[in-house]
Amino acid sequence: MKKLISILLLSIVSSLSFAAGDYDGIWQAENTSVFATIHQNEDSLVFVILGADEWSALQGTLQGSQASLSKVTGSGNSIGLSVELQFESATKLTLKVLTCNSIIENACDNLEDLEVLFGRIF
């Protein structure tokens, strides 16, 4: 009986270690020191961007190879963002800023219509 329980527990634990989403991992924006981490659970996606001075956490849904996300929190909380991620492959994605809203004048000037290419590094 102990062997059976051990085998069942081992099979459950080993199957959980492979529960990562297709896009989970660490990503880097092309030609920059900006990084992002992606955590996927079925059609839910969390995208955390880590820059030198700022960070943002976005959450949304994944449909096929495209995700629509909205900023949840981060530094510069006065800026509201919605973005689209287009996964070109399991190792390449394009982030496009769809909307940027801020109570601070000119805070969105460099973000509107911004497109950034990311490559998966881990």
N, CA, C and O of each residue as an XYZ file, in Angstrom:
488
protein
N       0.811     -1.191      0.000
C       0.000      0.000      0.000
C       0.859      1.260      0.000
O       0.546      2.234     -0.685
N       1.964      1.233      0.789
C       2.858      2.386      0.839
C       3.479      2.654     -0.532
O       3.648      3.804     -0.937
N       3.813      1.575     -1.235
C       4.397      1.742     -2.569
C       3.393      2.387     -3.520
O       3.756      3.262     -4.307
N       2.152      1.966     -3.453
C       1.112      2.519     -4.318
C       0.905      4.009     -4.046
O       0.805      4.806     -4.978
N       0.840      4.378     -2.771
C       0.679      5.791     -2.407
C       1.889      6.599     -2.867
O       1.737      7.705     -3.386
N       3.081      6.055     -2.680
C       4.301      6.747     -3.118
C       4.311      6.968     -4.621
O       4.675      8.046     -5.091
N       3.915      5.959     -5.370
C       3.876      6.074     -6.830
C       2.849      7.111     -7.256
O       3.117      7.910     -8.153
N       1.674      7.112     -6.627
C       0.642      8.105     -6.951
C       1.112      9.523     -6.638
O       0.928     10.430     -7.450
N       1.716      9.718     -5.468
C       2.216     11.047     -5.104
C       3.310     11.509     -6.059
O       3.324     12.668     -6.472
N       4.213     10.623     -6.406
C       5.290     10.966     -7.328
C       4.747     11.347     -8.695
O       5.227     12.300     -9.308
N       3.759     10.620     -9.178
C       3.196     10.943    -10.492
C       2.450     12.270    -10.467
O       2.487     13.010    -11.450
N       1.772     12.589     -9.365
C       1.076     13.878     -9.259
C       2.078     15.017     -9.214
O       1.924     16.004     -9.934
N       3.108     14.896     -8.376
C       4.112     15.954     -8.250
C       4.863     16.152     -9.554
O       5.106     17.293     -9.949
N       5.234     15.086    -10.230
C       5.976     15.225    -11.485
C       5.114     15.842    -12.578
O       5.633     16.567    -13.428
N       3.813     15.574    -12.576
C       2.955     16.186    -13.595
C       2.758     17.667    -13.327
O       2.579     18.437    -14.270
N       2.786     18.088    -12.070
C       2.650     19.506    -11.747
C       3.853     20.312    -12.207
O       3.713     21.488    -12.544
N       5.024     19.707    -12.227
C       6.212     20.443    -12.636
C       6.197     20.786    -14.121
O       6.985     21.625    -14.557
N       5.333     20.169    -14.903
C       5.234     20.453    -16.325
C       3.993     21.265    -16.669
O       3.565     21.282    -17.823
N       3.409     21.938    -15.678
C       2.168     22.672    -15.894
C       2.388     24.095    -16.405
O       1.443     24.883    -16.441
N       3.595     24.434    -16.793
C       3.889     25.782    -17.273
C       3.194     26.045    -18.604
O       2.980     25.135    -19.405
N       2.846     27.323    -18.821
C       2.223     27.714    -20.081
C       3.242     27.772    -21.208
O       4.449     27.768    -20.967
N       2.752     27.825    -22.430
C       3.618     27.852    -23.609
C       4.549     29.055    -23.631
O       5.643     28.978    -24.190
N       4.129     30.171    -23.028
C       4.900     31.412    -23.119
C       5.557     31.805    -21.801
O       6.168     32.871    -21.720
N       5.448     30.973    -20.768
C       6.075     31.270    -19.479
C       7.573     31.453    -19.653
O       8.212     30.731    -20.419
N       8.128     32.422    -18.937
C       9.566     32.587    -18.964
C       9.999     34.031    -18.843
O       9.202     34.928    -18.568
N      11.297     34.229    -19.060
C      11.914     35.552    -19.004
C      12.153     36.017    -20.435
O      12.686     35.276    -21.261
N      11.753     37.245    -20.715
C      11.860     37.837    -22.042
C      12.666     39.129    -21.952
O      12.667     39.790    -20.913
N      13.353     39.492    -23.038
C      14.114     40.739    -23.075
C      13.718     41.551    -24.297
O      13.616     41.027    -25.406
N      13.493     42.860    -24.067
C      13.196     43.761    -25.175
C      14.446     43.910    -26.026
O      15.551     44.030    -25.496
N      14.277     43.902    -27.341
C      15.404     43.978    -28.270
C      16.247     45.216    -28.028
O      15.722     46.322    -27.897
N      17.563     45.020    -27.970
C      18.547     46.096    -27.864
C      18.363     46.982    -26.640
O      18.714     48.162    -26.680
N      17.821     46.442    -25.558
C      17.652     47.214    -24.323
C      17.968     46.329    -23.125
O      18.233     45.135    -23.260
N      17.933     46.952    -21.950
C      18.065     46.188    -20.707
C      16.714     46.101    -19.999
O      16.653     46.026    -18.772
N      15.641     46.112    -20.773
C      14.287     45.952    -20.240
C      13.914     44.474    -20.336
O      14.038     43.854    -21.392
N      13.458     43.928    -19.220
C      13.089     42.520    -19.158
C      11.616     42.386    -18.804
O      11.001     43.317    -18.285
N      11.068     41.233    -19.088
C       9.686     40.932    -18.724
C       9.602     39.469    -18.328
O      10.389     38.637    -18.779
N       8.651     39.181    -17.491
C       8.367     37.801    -17.133
C       6.903     37.523    -17.452
O       6.029     38.350    -17.195
N       6.657     36.366    -18.006
C       5.300     35.972    -18.380
C       4.910     34.735    -17.583
O       5.676     33.779    -17.458
N       3.691     34.784    -17.048
C       3.121     33.649    -16.322
C       1.741     33.387    -16.908
O       0.853     34.239    -16.869
N       1.588     32.194    -17.447
C       0.350     31.826    -18.148
C      -0.340     30.681    -17.427
O       0.304     29.718    -17.012
N      -1.659     30.792    -17.282
C      -2.482     29.714    -16.751
C      -3.693     29.594    -17.663
O      -4.639     30.374    -17.554
N      -3.664     28.625    -18.553
C      -4.685     28.433    -19.585
C      -4.811     29.715    -20.408
O      -3.870     30.066    -21.120
N      -5.947     30.429    -20.335
C      -6.085     31.640    -21.152
C      -5.843     32.923    -20.360
O      -6.071     34.015    -20.882
N      -5.386     32.815    -19.111
C      -5.026     33.992    -18.314
C      -3.527     34.224    -18.411
O      -2.738     33.278    -18.418
N      -3.141     35.501    -18.486
C      -1.734     35.836    -18.662
C      -1.373     37.013    -17.771
O      -2.115     37.992    -17.694
N      -0.227     36.917    -17.094
C       0.341     38.019    -16.323
C       1.672     38.361    -16.970
O       2.486     37.480    -17.249
N       1.886     39.659    -17.207
C       3.084     40.160    -17.888
C       3.670     41.249    -17.001
O       3.036     42.284    -16.796
N       4.875     41.031    -16.471
C       5.524     42.003    -15.597
C       6.753     42.535    -16.314
O       7.654     41.775    -16.669
N       6.782     43.858    -16.527
C       7.889     44.521    -17.213
C       8.808     45.130    -16.164
O       8.352     45.834    -15.263
N      10.107     44.857    -16.285
C      11.097     45.359    -15.346
C      12.125     46.195    -16.089
O      12.949     45.661    -16.832
N      12.077     47.520    -15.884
C      13.063     48.414    -16.469
C      14.064     48.828    -15.410
O      13.992     48.370    -14.270
N      15.001     49.694    -15.780
C      16.014     50.148    -14.834
C      15.391     50.927    -13.680
O      15.798     50.762    -12.530
N      14.416     51.769    -13.976
C      13.817     52.629    -12.957
C      12.344     52.354    -12.701
O      11.793     52.850    -11.718
N      11.704     51.590    -13.546
C      10.260     51.402    -13.440
C       9.880     49.940    -13.637
O      10.644     49.144    -14.183
N       8.692     49.617    -13.183
C       8.127     48.291    -13.416
C       6.619     48.429    -13.550
O       6.018     49.370    -13.031
N       6.026     47.489    -14.246
C       4.576     47.455    -14.415
C       4.113     46.009    -14.468
O       4.778     45.152    -15.050
N       2.972     45.750    -13.858
C       2.341     44.436    -13.925
C       1.038     44.577    -14.693
O       0.198     45.417    -14.367
N       0.879     43.744    -15.719
C      -0.329     43.760    -16.540
C      -0.960     42.376    -16.514
O      -0.269     41.367    -16.371
N      -2.275     42.344    -16.652
C      -3.002     41.078    -16.627
C      -4.074     41.100    -17.704
O      -4.647     42.146    -18.008
N      -4.337     39.932    -18.276
C      -5.382     39.855    -19.290
C      -5.602     38.443    -19.771
O      -5.300     37.471    -19.078
N      -6.139     38.350    -20.985
C      -6.489     37.045    -21.538
C      -5.725     36.767    -22.827
O      -5.378     37.675    -23.582
N      -5.481     35.495    -23.047
C      -4.789     35.011    -24.234
C      -5.799     34.289    -25.109
O      -6.516     33.401    -24.648
N      -5.848     34.680    -26.384
C      -6.691     34.000    -27.366
C      -5.811     33.659    -28.555
O      -5.404     34.539    -29.314
N      -5.525     32.386    -28.708
C      -4.619     31.963    -29.771
C      -3.217     32.462    -29.489
O      -2.626     32.120    -28.465
N      -2.681     33.272    -30.395
C      -1.329     33.807    -30.216
C      -1.352     35.296    -29.877
O      -0.348     35.988    -30.047
N      -2.484     35.784    -29.403
C      -2.618     37.210    -29.094
C      -3.189     37.389    -27.686
O      -4.130     36.698    -27.294
N      -2.605     38.330    -26.930
C      -3.088     38.619    -25.582
C      -3.436     40.096    -25.471
O      -2.722     40.955    -25.988
N      -4.538     40.379    -24.794
C      -4.946     41.751    -24.489
C      -4.797     41.943    -22.991
O      -5.391     41.211    -22.200
N      -3.987     42.950    -22.599
C      -3.644     43.141    -21.194
C      -3.893     44.574    -20.756
O      -3.834     45.505    -21.559
N      -4.173     44.735    -19.463
C      -4.311     46.057    -18.853
C      -3.409     46.125    -17.639
O      -3.206     45.128    -16.947
N      -2.862     47.320    -17.380
C      -1.977     47.513    -16.238
C      -2.766     47.348    -14.950
O      -3.857     47.895    -14.796
N      -2.188     46.579    -14.025
C      -2.798     46.347    -12.726
C      -2.142     47.232    -11.674
O      -2.827     47.868    -10.873
N      -0.804     47.269    -11.681
C      -0.052     48.062    -10.719
C       1.358     48.276    -11.241
O       1.723     47.764    -12.299
N       2.144     49.033    -10.496
C       3.526     49.273    -10.864
C       3.974     50.641    -10.424
O       3.203     51.403     -9.840
N       5.236     50.956    -10.708
C       5.704     52.305    -10.435
C       5.014     53.223    -11.433
O       4.691     52.799    -12.543
N       4.791     54.433    -11.067
C       4.061     55.328    -11.951
C       2.610     54.920    -12.068
O       2.080     54.807    -13.173
N       1.955     54.695    -10.923
C       0.563     54.241    -10.932
C      -0.402     55.251    -11.526
O      -1.573     54.938    -11.736
N       0.075     56.460    -11.799
C      -0.804     57.470    -12.393
C      -1.006     57.230    -13.886
O      -1.785     57.930    -14.532
N      -0.301     56.234    -14.433
C      -0.426     55.917    -15.860
C      -1.228     54.632    -16.018
O      -0.892     53.604    -15.430
N      -2.291     54.698    -16.814
C      -3.076     53.514    -17.141
C      -2.718     53.039    -18.539
O      -2.695     53.836    -19.477
N      -2.439     51.762    -18.687
C      -2.021     51.206    -19.979
C      -2.902     50.037    -20.382
O      -3.354     49.264    -19.538
N      -3.136     49.919    -21.665
C      -3.636     48.664    -22.226
C      -2.738     48.336    -23.405
O      -2.426     49.197    -24.228
N      -2.329     47.076    -23.474
C      -1.394     46.644    -24.506
C      -1.899     45.369    -25.157
O      -2.786     44.684    -24.647
N      -1.303     45.078    -26.296
C      -1.559     43.832    -27.014
C      -0.228     43.130    -27.185
O       0.757     43.750    -27.587
N      -0.190     41.846    -26.885
C       0.981     41.023    -27.161
C       0.644     40.113    -28.322
O      -0.371     39.417    -28.304
N       1.496     40.119    -29.330
C       1.337     39.215    -30.465
C       2.523     38.260    -30.442
O       3.660     38.674    -30.672
N       2.266     36.986    -30.168
C       3.325     35.987    -30.128
C       3.579     35.501    -31.544
O       2.731     34.851    -32.154
N       4.766     35.827    -32.061
C       5.159     35.392    -33.404
C       5.575     33.919    -33.375
O       5.386     33.182    -34.343
N       6.149     33.511    -32.234
C       6.575     32.127    -32.023
C       6.697     31.937    -30.515
O       6.317     32.818    -29.744
N       7.222     30.799    -30.096
C       7.414     30.557    -28.664
C       8.563     31.379    -28.100
O       8.754     31.425    -26.885
N       9.339     32.038    -28.982
C      10.504     32.805    -28.528
C      10.491     34.267    -28.962
O      11.423     35.001    -28.633
N       9.478     34.710    -29.683
C       9.410     36.105    -30.148
C       7.999     36.648    -29.974
O       7.011     35.970    -30.258
N       7.929     37.902    -29.494
C       6.635     38.566    -29.364
C       6.791     40.053    -29.646
O       7.878     40.616    -29.515
N       5.684     40.675    -30.033
C       5.622     42.119    -30.229
C       4.611     42.684    -29.248
O       3.466     42.235    -29.190
N       5.049     43.680    -28.473
C       4.162     44.402    -27.572
C       3.758     45.689    -28.259
O       4.615     46.424    -28.751
N       2.466     45.974    -28.302
C       1.963     47.214    -28.884
C       1.084     47.914    -27.854
O       0.138     47.325    -27.332
N       1.405     49.186    -27.564
C       0.588     49.974    -26.644
C      -0.669     50.409    -27.382
O      -0.589     51.070    -28.417
N      -1.829     50.037    -26.850
C      -3.104     50.405    -27.464
C      -3.618     51.728    -26.917
O      -4.002     52.615    -27.680
N      -3.624     51.860    -25.588
C      -4.065     53.111    -24.967
C      -3.172     53.449    -23.794
O      -2.632     52.567    -23.126
N      -3.028     54.735    -23.557
C      -2.280     55.242    -22.418
C      -3.045     56.433    -21.872
O      -3.347     57.375    -22.605
N      -3.360     56.391    -20.584
C      -4.074     57.480    -19.923
C      -3.289     57.901    -18.696
O      -2.797     57.058    -17.946
N      -3.170     59.208    -18.489
C      -2.440     59.694    -17.335
C      -2.987     61.033    -16.879
O      -3.471     61.835    -17.678
N      -2.899     61.256    -15.574
C      -3.256     62.567    -15.038
C      -2.065     63.519    -15.132
O      -2.206     64.723    -14.915
N      -0.905     62.981    -15.454
C       0.309     63.790    -15.601
C       0.452     64.190    -17.060
O       0.440     63.342    -17.952
N       0.587     65.476    -17.292
C       0.698     65.991    -18.656
C       1.933     65.419    -19.351
O       3.011     65.365    -18.758
N       1.784     65.002    -20.576
C       2.848     64.481    -21.448
C       3.416     63.126    -21.007
O       4.401     62.669    -21.587
N       2.830     62.476    -20.007
C       3.364     61.195    -19.528
C       3.230     60.087    -20.567
O       4.006     59.131    -20.556
N       2.257     60.207    -21.460
C       2.018     59.162    -22.459
C       2.635     59.479    -23.821
O       2.498     58.691    -24.757
N       3.312     60.618    -23.942
C       3.827     61.038    -25.248
C       4.718     59.992    -25.907
O       4.612     59.771    -27.113
N       5.590     59.347    -25.142
C       6.516     58.364    -25.714
C       5.921     56.960    -25.787
O       6.555     56.045    -26.312
N       4.715     56.786    -25.267
C       4.129     55.449    -25.212
C       3.060     55.191    -26.260
O       2.841     54.044    -26.648
N       2.395     56.234    -26.722
C       1.311     56.043    -27.681
C       1.827     55.407    -28.971
O       2.801     55.881    -29.555
N       1.181     54.347    -29.405
C       1.528     53.592    -30.618
C       2.913     52.957    -30.567
O       3.470     52.607    -31.608
N       3.469     52.806    -29.386
C       4.779     52.185    -29.227
C       4.692     50.691    -29.524
O       3.759     50.020    -29.082
N       5.661     50.175    -30.270
C       5.795     48.739    -30.517
C       7.194     48.312    -30.105
O       8.182     48.940    -30.484
N       7.271     47.239    -29.326
C       8.551     46.743    -28.825
C       8.630     45.249    -29.105
O       7.687     44.508    -28.830
N       9.749     44.815    -29.647
C       9.990     43.392    -29.907
C      10.692     42.775    -28.706
O      11.633     43.354    -28.163
N      10.232     41.602    -28.295
C      10.835     40.874    -27.185
C      11.281     39.504    -27.670
O      10.635     38.892    -28.520
N      12.394     39.031    -27.120
C      12.863     37.675    -27.365
C      12.928     36.913    -26.053
O      13.315     37.465    -25.023
N      12.554     35.665    -26.094
C      12.576     34.830    -24.883
C      13.998     34.385    -24.620
O      14.667     33.852    -25.506
N      14.462     34.608    -23.385
C      15.830     34.216    -23.052
C      15.886     33.032    -22.092
O      16.933     32.405    -21.935
N      14.756     32.728    -21.449
C      14.726     31.592    -20.522
C      13.314     31.117    -20.351
O      13.068     30.165    -19.609
